[in-house]
PDB file of C-alpha atoms and ligand atoms in Angstrom:
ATOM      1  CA  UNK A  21      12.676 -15.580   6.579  1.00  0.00           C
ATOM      2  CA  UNK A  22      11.699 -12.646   4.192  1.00  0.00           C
ATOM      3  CA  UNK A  23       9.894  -9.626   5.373  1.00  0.00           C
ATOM      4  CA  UNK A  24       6.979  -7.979   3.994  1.00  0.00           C
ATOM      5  CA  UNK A  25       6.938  -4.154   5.301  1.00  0.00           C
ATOM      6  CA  UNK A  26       2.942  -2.645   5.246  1.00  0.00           C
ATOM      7  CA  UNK A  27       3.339   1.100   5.166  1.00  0.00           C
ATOM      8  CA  UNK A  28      -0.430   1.936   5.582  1.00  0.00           C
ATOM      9  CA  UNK A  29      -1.003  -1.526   7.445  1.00  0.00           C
ATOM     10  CA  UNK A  30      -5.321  -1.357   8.878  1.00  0.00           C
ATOM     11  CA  UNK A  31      -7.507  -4.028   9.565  1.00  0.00           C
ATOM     12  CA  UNK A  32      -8.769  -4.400   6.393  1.00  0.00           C
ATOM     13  CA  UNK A  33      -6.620  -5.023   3.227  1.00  0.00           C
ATOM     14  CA  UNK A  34      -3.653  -4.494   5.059  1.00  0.00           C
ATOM     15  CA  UNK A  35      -4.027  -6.939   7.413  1.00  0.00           C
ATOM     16  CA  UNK A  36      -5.333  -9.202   4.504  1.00  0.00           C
ATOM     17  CA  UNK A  37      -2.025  -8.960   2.895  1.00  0.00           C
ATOM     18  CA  UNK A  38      -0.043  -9.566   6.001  1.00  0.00           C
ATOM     19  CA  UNK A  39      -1.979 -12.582   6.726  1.00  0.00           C
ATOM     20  CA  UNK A  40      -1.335 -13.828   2.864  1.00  0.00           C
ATOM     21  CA  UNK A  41       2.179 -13.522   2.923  1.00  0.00           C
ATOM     22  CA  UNK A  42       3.059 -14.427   6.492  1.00  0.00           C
ATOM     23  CA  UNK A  43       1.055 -17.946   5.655  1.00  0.00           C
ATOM     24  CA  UNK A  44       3.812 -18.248   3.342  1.00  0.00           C
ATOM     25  CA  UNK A  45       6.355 -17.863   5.114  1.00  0.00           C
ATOM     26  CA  UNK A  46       7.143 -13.985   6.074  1.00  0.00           C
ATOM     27  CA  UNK A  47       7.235 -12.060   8.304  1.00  0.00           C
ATOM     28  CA  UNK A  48       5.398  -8.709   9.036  1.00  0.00           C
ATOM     29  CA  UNK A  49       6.338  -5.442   9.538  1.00  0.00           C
ATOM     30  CA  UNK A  50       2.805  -3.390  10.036  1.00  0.00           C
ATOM     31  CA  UNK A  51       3.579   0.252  10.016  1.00  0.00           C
ATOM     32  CA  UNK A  52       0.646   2.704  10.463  1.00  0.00           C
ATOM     33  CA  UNK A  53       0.011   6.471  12.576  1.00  0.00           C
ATOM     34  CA  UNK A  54      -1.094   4.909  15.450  1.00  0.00           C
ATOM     35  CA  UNK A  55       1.221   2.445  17.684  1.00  0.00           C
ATOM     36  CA  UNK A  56      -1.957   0.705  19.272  1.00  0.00           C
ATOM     37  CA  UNK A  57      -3.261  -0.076  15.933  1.00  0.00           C
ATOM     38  CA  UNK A  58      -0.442  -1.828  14.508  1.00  0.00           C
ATOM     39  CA  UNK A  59       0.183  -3.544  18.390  1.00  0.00           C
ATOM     40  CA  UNK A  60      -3.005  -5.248  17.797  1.00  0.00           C
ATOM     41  CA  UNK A  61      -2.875  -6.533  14.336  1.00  0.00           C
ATOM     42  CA  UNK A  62       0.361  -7.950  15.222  1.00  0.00           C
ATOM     43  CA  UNK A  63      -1.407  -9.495  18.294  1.00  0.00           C
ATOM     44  CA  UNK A  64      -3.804 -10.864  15.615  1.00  0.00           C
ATOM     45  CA  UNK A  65      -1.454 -12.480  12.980  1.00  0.00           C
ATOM     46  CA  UNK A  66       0.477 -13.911  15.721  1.00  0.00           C
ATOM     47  CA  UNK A  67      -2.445 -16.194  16.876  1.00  0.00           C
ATOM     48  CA  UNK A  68      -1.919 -17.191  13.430  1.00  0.00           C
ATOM     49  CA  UNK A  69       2.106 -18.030  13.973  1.00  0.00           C
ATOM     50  CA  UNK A  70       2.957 -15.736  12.136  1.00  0.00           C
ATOM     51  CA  UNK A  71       5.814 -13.620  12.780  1.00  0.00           C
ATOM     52  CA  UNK A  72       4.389  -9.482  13.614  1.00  0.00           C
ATOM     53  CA  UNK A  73       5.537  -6.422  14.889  1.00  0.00           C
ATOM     54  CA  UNK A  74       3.717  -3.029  14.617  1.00  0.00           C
ATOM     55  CA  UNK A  75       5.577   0.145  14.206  1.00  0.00           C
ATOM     56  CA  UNK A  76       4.205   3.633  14.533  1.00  0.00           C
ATOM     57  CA  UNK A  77       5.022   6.308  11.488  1.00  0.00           C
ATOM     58  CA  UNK A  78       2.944   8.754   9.614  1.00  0.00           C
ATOM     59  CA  UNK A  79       4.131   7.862   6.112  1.00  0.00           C
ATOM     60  CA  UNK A  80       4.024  11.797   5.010  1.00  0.00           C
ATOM     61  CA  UNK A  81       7.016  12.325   7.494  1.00  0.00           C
ATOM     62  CA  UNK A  82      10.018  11.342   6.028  1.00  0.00           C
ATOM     63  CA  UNK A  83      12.230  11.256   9.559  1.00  0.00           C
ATOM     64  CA  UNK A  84       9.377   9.355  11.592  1.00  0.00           C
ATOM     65  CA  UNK A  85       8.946   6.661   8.534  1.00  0.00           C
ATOM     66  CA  UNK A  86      13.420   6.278   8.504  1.00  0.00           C
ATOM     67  CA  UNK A  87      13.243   5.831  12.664  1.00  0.00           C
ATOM     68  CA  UNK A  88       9.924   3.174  11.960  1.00  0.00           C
ATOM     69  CA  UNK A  89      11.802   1.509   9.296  1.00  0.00           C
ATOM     70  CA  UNK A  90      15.179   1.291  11.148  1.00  0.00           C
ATOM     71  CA  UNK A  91      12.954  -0.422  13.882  1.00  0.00           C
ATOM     72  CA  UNK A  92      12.083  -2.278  11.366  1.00  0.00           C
ATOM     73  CA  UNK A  93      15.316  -3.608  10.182  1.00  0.00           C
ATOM     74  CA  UNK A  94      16.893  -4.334  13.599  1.00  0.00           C
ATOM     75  CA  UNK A  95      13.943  -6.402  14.068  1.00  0.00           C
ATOM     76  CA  UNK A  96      13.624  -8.229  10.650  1.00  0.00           C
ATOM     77  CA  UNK A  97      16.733  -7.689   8.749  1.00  0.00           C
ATOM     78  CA  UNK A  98      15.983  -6.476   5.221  1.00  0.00           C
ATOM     79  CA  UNK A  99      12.499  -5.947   3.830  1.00  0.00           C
ATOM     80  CA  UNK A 100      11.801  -8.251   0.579  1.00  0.00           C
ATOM     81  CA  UNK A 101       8.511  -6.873  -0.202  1.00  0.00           C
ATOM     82  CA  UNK A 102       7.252  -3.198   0.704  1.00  0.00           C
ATOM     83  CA  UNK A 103       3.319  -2.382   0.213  1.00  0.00           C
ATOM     84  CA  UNK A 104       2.083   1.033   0.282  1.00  0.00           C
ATOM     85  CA  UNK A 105      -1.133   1.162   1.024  1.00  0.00           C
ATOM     86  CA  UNK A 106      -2.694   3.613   3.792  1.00  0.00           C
ATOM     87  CA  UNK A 107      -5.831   5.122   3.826  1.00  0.00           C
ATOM     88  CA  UNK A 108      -7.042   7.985   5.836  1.00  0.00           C
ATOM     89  CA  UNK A 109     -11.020   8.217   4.915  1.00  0.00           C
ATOM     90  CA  UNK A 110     -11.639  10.592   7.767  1.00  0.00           C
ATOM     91  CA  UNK A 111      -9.209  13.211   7.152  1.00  0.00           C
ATOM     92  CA  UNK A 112     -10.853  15.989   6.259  1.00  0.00           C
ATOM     93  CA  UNK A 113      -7.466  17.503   4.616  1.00  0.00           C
ATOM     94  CA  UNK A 114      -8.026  14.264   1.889  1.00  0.00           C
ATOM     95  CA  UNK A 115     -11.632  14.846   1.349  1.00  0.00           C
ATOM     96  CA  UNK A 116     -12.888  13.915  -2.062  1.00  0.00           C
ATOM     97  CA  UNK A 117     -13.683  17.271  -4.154  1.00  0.00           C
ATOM     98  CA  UNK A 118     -15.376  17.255  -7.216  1.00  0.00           C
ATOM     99  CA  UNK A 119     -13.577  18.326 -10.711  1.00  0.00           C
ATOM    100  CA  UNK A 120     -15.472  21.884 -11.484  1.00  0.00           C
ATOM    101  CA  UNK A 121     -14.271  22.847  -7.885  1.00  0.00           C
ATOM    102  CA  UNK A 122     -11.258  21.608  -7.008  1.00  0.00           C
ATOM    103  CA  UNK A 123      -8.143  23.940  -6.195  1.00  0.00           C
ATOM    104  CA  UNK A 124      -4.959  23.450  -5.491  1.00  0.00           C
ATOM    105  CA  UNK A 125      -5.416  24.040  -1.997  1.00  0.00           C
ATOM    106  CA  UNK A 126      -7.397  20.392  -1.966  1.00  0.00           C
ATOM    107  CA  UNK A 127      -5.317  18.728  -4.378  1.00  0.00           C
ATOM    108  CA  UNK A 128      -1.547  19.345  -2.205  1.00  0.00           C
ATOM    109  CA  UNK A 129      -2.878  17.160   0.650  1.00  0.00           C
ATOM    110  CA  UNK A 130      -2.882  14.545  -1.699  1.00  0.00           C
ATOM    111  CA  UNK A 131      -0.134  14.634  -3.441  1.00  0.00           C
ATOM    112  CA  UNK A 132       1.706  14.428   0.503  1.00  0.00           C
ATOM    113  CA  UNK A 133      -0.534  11.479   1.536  1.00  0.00           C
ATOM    114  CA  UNK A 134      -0.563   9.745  -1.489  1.00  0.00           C
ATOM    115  CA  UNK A 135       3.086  10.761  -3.564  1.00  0.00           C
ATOM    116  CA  UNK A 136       4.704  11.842  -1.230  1.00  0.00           C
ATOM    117  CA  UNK A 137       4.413   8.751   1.100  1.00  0.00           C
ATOM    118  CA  UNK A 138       4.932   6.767  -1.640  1.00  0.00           C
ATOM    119  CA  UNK A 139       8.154   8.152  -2.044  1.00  0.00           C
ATOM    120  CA  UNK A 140       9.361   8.181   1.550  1.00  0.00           C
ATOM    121  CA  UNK A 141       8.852   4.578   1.807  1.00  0.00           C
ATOM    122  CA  UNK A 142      10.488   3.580  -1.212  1.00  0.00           C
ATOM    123  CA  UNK A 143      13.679   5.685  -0.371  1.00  0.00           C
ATOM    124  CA  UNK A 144      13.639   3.478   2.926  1.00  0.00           C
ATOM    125  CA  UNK A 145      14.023   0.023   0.878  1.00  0.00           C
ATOM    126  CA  UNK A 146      14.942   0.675  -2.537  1.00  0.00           C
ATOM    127  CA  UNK A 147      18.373   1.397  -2.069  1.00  0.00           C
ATOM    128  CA  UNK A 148      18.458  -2.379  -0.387  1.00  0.00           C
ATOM    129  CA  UNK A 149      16.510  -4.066  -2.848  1.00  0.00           C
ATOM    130  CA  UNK A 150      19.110  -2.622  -6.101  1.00  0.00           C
ATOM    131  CA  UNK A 151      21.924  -3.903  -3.783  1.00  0.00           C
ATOM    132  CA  UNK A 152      20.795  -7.288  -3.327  1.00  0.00           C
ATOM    133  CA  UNK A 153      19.286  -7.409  -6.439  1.00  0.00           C
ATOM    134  CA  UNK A 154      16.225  -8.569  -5.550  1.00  0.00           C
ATOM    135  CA  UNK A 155      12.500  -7.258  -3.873  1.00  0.00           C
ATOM    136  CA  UNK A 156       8.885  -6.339  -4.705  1.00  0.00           C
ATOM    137  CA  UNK A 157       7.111  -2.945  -4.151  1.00  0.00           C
ATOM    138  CA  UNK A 158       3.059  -2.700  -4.454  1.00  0.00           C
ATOM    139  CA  UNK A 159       1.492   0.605  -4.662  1.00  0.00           C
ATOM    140  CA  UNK A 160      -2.467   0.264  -4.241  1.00  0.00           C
ATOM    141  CA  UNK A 161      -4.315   2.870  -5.000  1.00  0.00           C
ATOM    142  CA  UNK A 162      -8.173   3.483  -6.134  1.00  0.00           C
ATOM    143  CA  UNK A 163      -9.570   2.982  -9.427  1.00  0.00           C
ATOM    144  CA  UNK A 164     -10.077   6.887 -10.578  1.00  0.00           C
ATOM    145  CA  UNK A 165      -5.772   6.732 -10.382  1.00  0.00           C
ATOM    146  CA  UNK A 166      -5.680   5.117 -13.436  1.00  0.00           C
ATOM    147  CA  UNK A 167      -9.637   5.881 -14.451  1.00  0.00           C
ATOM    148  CA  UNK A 168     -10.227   9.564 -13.685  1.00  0.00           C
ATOM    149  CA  UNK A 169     -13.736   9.723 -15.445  1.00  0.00           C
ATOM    150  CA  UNK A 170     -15.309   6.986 -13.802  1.00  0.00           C
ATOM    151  CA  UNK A 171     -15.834   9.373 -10.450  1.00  0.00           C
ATOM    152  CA  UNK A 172     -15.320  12.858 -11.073  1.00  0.00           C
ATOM    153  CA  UNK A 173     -16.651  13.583  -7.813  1.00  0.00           C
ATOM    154  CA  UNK A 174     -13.202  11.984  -6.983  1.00  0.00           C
ATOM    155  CA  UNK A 175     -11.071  14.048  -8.436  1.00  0.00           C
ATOM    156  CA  UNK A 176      -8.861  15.982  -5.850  1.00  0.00           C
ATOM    157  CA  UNK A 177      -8.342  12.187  -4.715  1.00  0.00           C
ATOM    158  CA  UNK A 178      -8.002  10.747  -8.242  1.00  0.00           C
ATOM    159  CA  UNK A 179      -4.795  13.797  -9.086  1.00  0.00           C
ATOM    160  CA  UNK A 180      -3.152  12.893  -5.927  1.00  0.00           C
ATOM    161  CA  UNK A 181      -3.460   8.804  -6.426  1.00  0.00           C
ATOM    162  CA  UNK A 182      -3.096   9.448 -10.346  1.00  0.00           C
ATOM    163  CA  UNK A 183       0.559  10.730  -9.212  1.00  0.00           C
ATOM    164  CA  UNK A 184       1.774   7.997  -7.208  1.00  0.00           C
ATOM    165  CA  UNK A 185       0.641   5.579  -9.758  1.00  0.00           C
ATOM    166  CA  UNK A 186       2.552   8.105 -12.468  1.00  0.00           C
ATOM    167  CA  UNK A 187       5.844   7.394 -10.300  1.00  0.00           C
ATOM    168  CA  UNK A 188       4.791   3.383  -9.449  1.00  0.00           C
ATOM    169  CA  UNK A 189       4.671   3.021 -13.311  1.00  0.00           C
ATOM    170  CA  UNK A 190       8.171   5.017 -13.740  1.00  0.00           C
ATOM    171  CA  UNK A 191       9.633   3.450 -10.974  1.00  0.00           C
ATOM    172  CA  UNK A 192       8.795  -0.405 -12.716  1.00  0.00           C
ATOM    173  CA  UNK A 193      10.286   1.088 -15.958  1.00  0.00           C
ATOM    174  CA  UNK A 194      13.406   2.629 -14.163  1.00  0.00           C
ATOM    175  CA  UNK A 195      14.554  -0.411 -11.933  1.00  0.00           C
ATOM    176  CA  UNK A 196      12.995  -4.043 -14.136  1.00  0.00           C
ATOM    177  CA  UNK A 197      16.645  -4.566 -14.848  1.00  0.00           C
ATOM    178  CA  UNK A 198      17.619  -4.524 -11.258  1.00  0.00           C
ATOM    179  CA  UNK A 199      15.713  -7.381  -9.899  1.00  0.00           C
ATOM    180  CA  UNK A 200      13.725  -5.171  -8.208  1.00  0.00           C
ATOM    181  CA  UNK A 201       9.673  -5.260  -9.692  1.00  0.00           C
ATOM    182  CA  UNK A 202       7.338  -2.497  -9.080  1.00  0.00           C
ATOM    183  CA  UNK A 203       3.659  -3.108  -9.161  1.00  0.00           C
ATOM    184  CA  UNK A 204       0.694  -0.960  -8.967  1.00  0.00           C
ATOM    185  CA  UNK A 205      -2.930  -2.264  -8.179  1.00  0.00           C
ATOM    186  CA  UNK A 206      -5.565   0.324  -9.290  1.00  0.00           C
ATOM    187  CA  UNK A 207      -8.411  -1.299  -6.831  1.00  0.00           C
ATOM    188  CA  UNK A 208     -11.972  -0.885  -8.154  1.00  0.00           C
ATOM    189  CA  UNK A 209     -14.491  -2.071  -5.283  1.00  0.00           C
ATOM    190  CA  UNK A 210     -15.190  -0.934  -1.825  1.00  0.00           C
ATOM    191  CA  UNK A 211     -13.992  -3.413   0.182  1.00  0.00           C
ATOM    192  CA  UNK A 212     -15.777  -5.678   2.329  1.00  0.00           C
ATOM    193  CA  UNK A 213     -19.213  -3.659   1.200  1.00  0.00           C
ATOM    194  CA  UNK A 214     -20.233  -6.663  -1.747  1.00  0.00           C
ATOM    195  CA  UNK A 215     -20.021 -10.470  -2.241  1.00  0.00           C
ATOM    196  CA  UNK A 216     -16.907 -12.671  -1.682  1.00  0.00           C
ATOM    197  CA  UNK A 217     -14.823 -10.700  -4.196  1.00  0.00           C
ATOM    198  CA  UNK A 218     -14.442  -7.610  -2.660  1.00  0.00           C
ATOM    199  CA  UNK A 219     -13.670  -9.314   0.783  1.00  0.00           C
ATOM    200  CA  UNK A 220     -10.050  -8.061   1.391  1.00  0.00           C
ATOM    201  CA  UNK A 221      -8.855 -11.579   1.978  1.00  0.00           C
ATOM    202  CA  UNK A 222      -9.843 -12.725  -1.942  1.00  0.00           C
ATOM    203  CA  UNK A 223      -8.639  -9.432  -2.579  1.00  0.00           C
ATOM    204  CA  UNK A 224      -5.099  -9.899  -1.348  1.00  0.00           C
ATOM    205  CA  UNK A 225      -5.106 -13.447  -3.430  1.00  0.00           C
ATOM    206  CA  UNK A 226      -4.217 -10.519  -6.553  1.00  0.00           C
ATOM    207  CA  UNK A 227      -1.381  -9.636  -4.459  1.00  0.00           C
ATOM    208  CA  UNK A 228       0.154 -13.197  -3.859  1.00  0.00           C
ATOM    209  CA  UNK A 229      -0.441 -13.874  -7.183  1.00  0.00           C
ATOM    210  CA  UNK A 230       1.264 -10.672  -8.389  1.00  0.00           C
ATOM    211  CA  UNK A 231       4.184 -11.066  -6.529  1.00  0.00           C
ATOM    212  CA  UNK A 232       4.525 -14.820  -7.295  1.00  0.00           C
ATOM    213  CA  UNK A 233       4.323 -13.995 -11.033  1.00  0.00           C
ATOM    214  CA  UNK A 234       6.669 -10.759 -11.413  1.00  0.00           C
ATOM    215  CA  UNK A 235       5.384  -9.758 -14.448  1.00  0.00           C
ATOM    216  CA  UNK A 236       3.939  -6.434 -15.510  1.00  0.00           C
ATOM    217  CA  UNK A 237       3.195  -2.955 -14.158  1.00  0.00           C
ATOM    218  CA  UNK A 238      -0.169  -2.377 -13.202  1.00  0.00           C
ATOM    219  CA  UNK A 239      -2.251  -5.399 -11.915  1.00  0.00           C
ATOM    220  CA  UNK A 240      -5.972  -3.621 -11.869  1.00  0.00           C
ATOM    221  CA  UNK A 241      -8.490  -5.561  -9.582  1.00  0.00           C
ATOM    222  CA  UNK A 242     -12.067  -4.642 -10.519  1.00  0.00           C
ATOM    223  CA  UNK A 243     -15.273  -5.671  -8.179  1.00  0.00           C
ATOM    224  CA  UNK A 244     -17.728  -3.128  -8.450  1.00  0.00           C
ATOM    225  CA  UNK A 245     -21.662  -3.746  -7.988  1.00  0.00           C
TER     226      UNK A 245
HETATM  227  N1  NAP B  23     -11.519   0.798   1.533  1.00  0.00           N
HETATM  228  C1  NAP B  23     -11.894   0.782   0.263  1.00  0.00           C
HETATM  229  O1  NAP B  23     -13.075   0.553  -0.075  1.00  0.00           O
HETATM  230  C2  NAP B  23     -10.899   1.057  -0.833  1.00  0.00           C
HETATM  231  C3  NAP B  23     -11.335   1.245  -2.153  1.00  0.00           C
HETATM  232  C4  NAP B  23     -10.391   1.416  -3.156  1.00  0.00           C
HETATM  233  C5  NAP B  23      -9.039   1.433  -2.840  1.00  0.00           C
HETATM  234  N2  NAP B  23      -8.655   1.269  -1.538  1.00  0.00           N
HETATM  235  C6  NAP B  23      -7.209   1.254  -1.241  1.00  0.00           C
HETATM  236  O2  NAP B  23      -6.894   0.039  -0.575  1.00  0.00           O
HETATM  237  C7  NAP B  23      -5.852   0.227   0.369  1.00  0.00           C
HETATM  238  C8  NAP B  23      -6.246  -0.327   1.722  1.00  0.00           C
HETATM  239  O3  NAP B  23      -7.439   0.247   2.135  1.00  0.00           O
HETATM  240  P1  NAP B  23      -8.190  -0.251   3.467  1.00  0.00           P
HETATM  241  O4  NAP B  23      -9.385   0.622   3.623  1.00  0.00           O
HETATM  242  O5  NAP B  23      -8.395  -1.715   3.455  1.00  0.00           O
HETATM  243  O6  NAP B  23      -7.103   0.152   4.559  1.00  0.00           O
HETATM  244  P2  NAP B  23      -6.574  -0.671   5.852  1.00  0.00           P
HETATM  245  O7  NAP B  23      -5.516  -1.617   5.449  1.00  0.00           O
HETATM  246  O8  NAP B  23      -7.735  -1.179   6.652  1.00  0.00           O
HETATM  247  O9  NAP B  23      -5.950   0.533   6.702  1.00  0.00           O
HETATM  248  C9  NAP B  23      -5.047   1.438   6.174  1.00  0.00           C
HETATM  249  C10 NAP B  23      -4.371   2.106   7.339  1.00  0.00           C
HETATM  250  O10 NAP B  23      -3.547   3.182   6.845  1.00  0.00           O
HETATM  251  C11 NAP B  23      -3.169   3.914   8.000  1.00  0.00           C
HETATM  252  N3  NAP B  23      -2.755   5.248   7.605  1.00  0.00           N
HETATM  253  C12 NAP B  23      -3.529   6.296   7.230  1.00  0.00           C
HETATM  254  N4  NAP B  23      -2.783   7.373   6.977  1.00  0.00           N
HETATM  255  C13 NAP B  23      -1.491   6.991   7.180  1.00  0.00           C
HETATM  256  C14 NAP B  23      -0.265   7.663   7.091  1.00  0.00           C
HETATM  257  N5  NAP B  23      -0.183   8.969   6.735  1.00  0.00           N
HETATM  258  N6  NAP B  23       0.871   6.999   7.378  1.00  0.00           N
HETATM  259  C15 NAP B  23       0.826   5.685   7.762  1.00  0.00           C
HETATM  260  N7  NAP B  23      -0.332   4.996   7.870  1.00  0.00           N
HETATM  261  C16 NAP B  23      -1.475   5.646   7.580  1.00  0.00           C
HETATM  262  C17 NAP B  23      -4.392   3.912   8.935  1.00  0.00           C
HETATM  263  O11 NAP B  23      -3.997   3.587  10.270  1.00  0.00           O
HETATM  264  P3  NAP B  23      -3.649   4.752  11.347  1.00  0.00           P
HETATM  265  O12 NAP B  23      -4.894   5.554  11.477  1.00  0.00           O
HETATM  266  O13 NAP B  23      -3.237   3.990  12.560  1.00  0.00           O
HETATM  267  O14 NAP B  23      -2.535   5.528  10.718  1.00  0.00           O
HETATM  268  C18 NAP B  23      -5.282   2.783   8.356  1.00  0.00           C
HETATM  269  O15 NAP B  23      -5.705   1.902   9.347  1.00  0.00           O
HETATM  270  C19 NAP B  23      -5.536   1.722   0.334  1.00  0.00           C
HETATM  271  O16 NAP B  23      -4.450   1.920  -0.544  1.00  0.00           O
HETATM  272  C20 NAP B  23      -6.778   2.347  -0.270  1.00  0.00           C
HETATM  273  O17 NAP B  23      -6.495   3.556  -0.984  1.00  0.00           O
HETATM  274  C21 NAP B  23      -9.524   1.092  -0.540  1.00  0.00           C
END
C-alpha cells in the first residue's frame, strides 16, 4: 500500500487530499503542530477505511519533523507521495503586510514557515524517492506566489510563498530524470467560502489528477468570486 505523507495536514484541504488518495488506495500519514488535531482526522478517515495515523511536528523544526517522519516510516514504510501544505492564519509572526511597508523583520517568518518547511520535509523523503526511483511531492501555496500583483496587501506572505514555489519549480527541474515529479499548485480561491469549486474536496480532484498525470511543474487552480 503506498503512503501519502500531509506535512501541514487540517481539516480542510488537507484532509480533502487524504480522503482522495486513501479512496484510492493509500494510506495516510497526517502530520501537523498539534497531536490532537491530526488524532482526530485520522479518527475521521478511518470511518472511511482508510488507513490514518496522525503525527505531531512543527514543520519549521527540522529535528521534530525527522522524529515525526521516522514515526512515520516505522508505521507505513516509505512515503510515495509527500504534500506540503500547512497553514497557520492566526500566527501573528505570518501576518500579511502590505508592499510599501514590509521589512525584513515580517518577511523572515515566512521564508521559515513557508521555505524553510518546505525544505525540511523534502530532505525527509527525497533521498528515498531518488533511490527507488519513484514518488510525487506537491507544494501548495497561494496565488500571489506565483501572482505577486494580484494582492499587494499580501506581500510579506506572497515573498515567503514566492520562495518555496522558486525551490518547488527548481526542485521539478533538478530531479524529472529521477522518477521523482515535483509539483506546485498556486491555489487562487478561499476555500470553502464560494460555490462547489472552491470546496476543498473538488479542490483536491486537481491533486489526484496531477499526480495521476505526472506532467508539468506548476498546476495553478483558480476559483475566485
Ligand atoms: N484556506 C484558504 O482559503 C487558502 C487559500 C489559498 C491557499 N491556501 C493553501 O492551501 C493549503 C491548505 O490550506 P487549508 O486552510 O485548507 O489548511 P488545512 O489543511 O485545513 O490545515 C493546515 C494545517 O497546517 C497545520 N500547520 C500550521 N503550521 C504548521 C507547521 N509549522 N508545521 C506543521 N503543520 C502546521 C495546522 O495544524 P496545527 O495547528 O495542528 O499545526 C493546520 O490545521 C495551504 O498550503 C494554504 O497556504 C489556502
Amino acid at each position: 500500500m503506498p503512503t501519502i505523507a500531509i506535512v501541514g495536514a487540517g481539516s480542510g484541504l488537507g484532509l480533502s487530499i487524504a480522503r482522495r488518495f486513501g479512496r484510492e488506495g493509500f494510506a495516510v500519514a497526517l502530520v501537523s503542530r498539534t497531536q490532537a488535531n491530526v488524532d482526530e482526522l485520522a479518527e475521521e478517515l478511518g470511518k472511511d477505511g482508510i488507513d490514518a495515523a496522525g503525527f505531531a511536528a512543527d514543520a519549521t523544526d527540522t529535528r521534530a519533523l525527522g522524529a515525526g517522519f521516522a514515526g512515520i516510516t516505522a508505521r507505513f514504510g516509505p512515503v510515495e507521495v509527500l504534500s506540503f501544505s500547512p497553514s497557520a492564519p492566526g500566527d501573528p509572526r505570518l501576518r500579511p503586510v502590505t508592499a510599501t511597508e514590509v521589512t525584513l523583520a515580517d518577511v523572515l517568518p515566512q521564508l521559515d514557515f513557508y521555505l524553510g518547511g518546505g525544505i525540511a520535509a523534502v530532505q525527509q523523503v527525497l533521498p528515498g524517492m531518488t533511490e527507488r526511483g519513484s514518488g510525487t511531492i506537491i507544494f501548495t501555496t497561494g496565488g500571489t506566489s506565483a501572482n505577486p500583483g494580484m494582492r499587494p496587501a499580501f506581500a510579506s506572505i506572497a515573498i515567503g510563498a514566492g520562495a518555496l514555489r522558486t525551490y518547488a519549480l527548481s526542485l521539478h527541474a533538478a530531479v524529472a530524470g529521477d522518477g521523482v515529479h515535483v509539483a506546485h499548485v498556486p491555489l487562487s480561491t478561499w476555500i470553502g467560502q464560494g460555490g462547489p469549486e472552491t470546496q476543498p474536496d473538488t479542490i483536491a480532484e486537481h491533486y489526484w489528477s496531477l499526480y495521476t498525470r505526472r506532467e508539468g511543474a506548476e498546476h495553478p487552480y483558480v476559483a475566485l468570486p
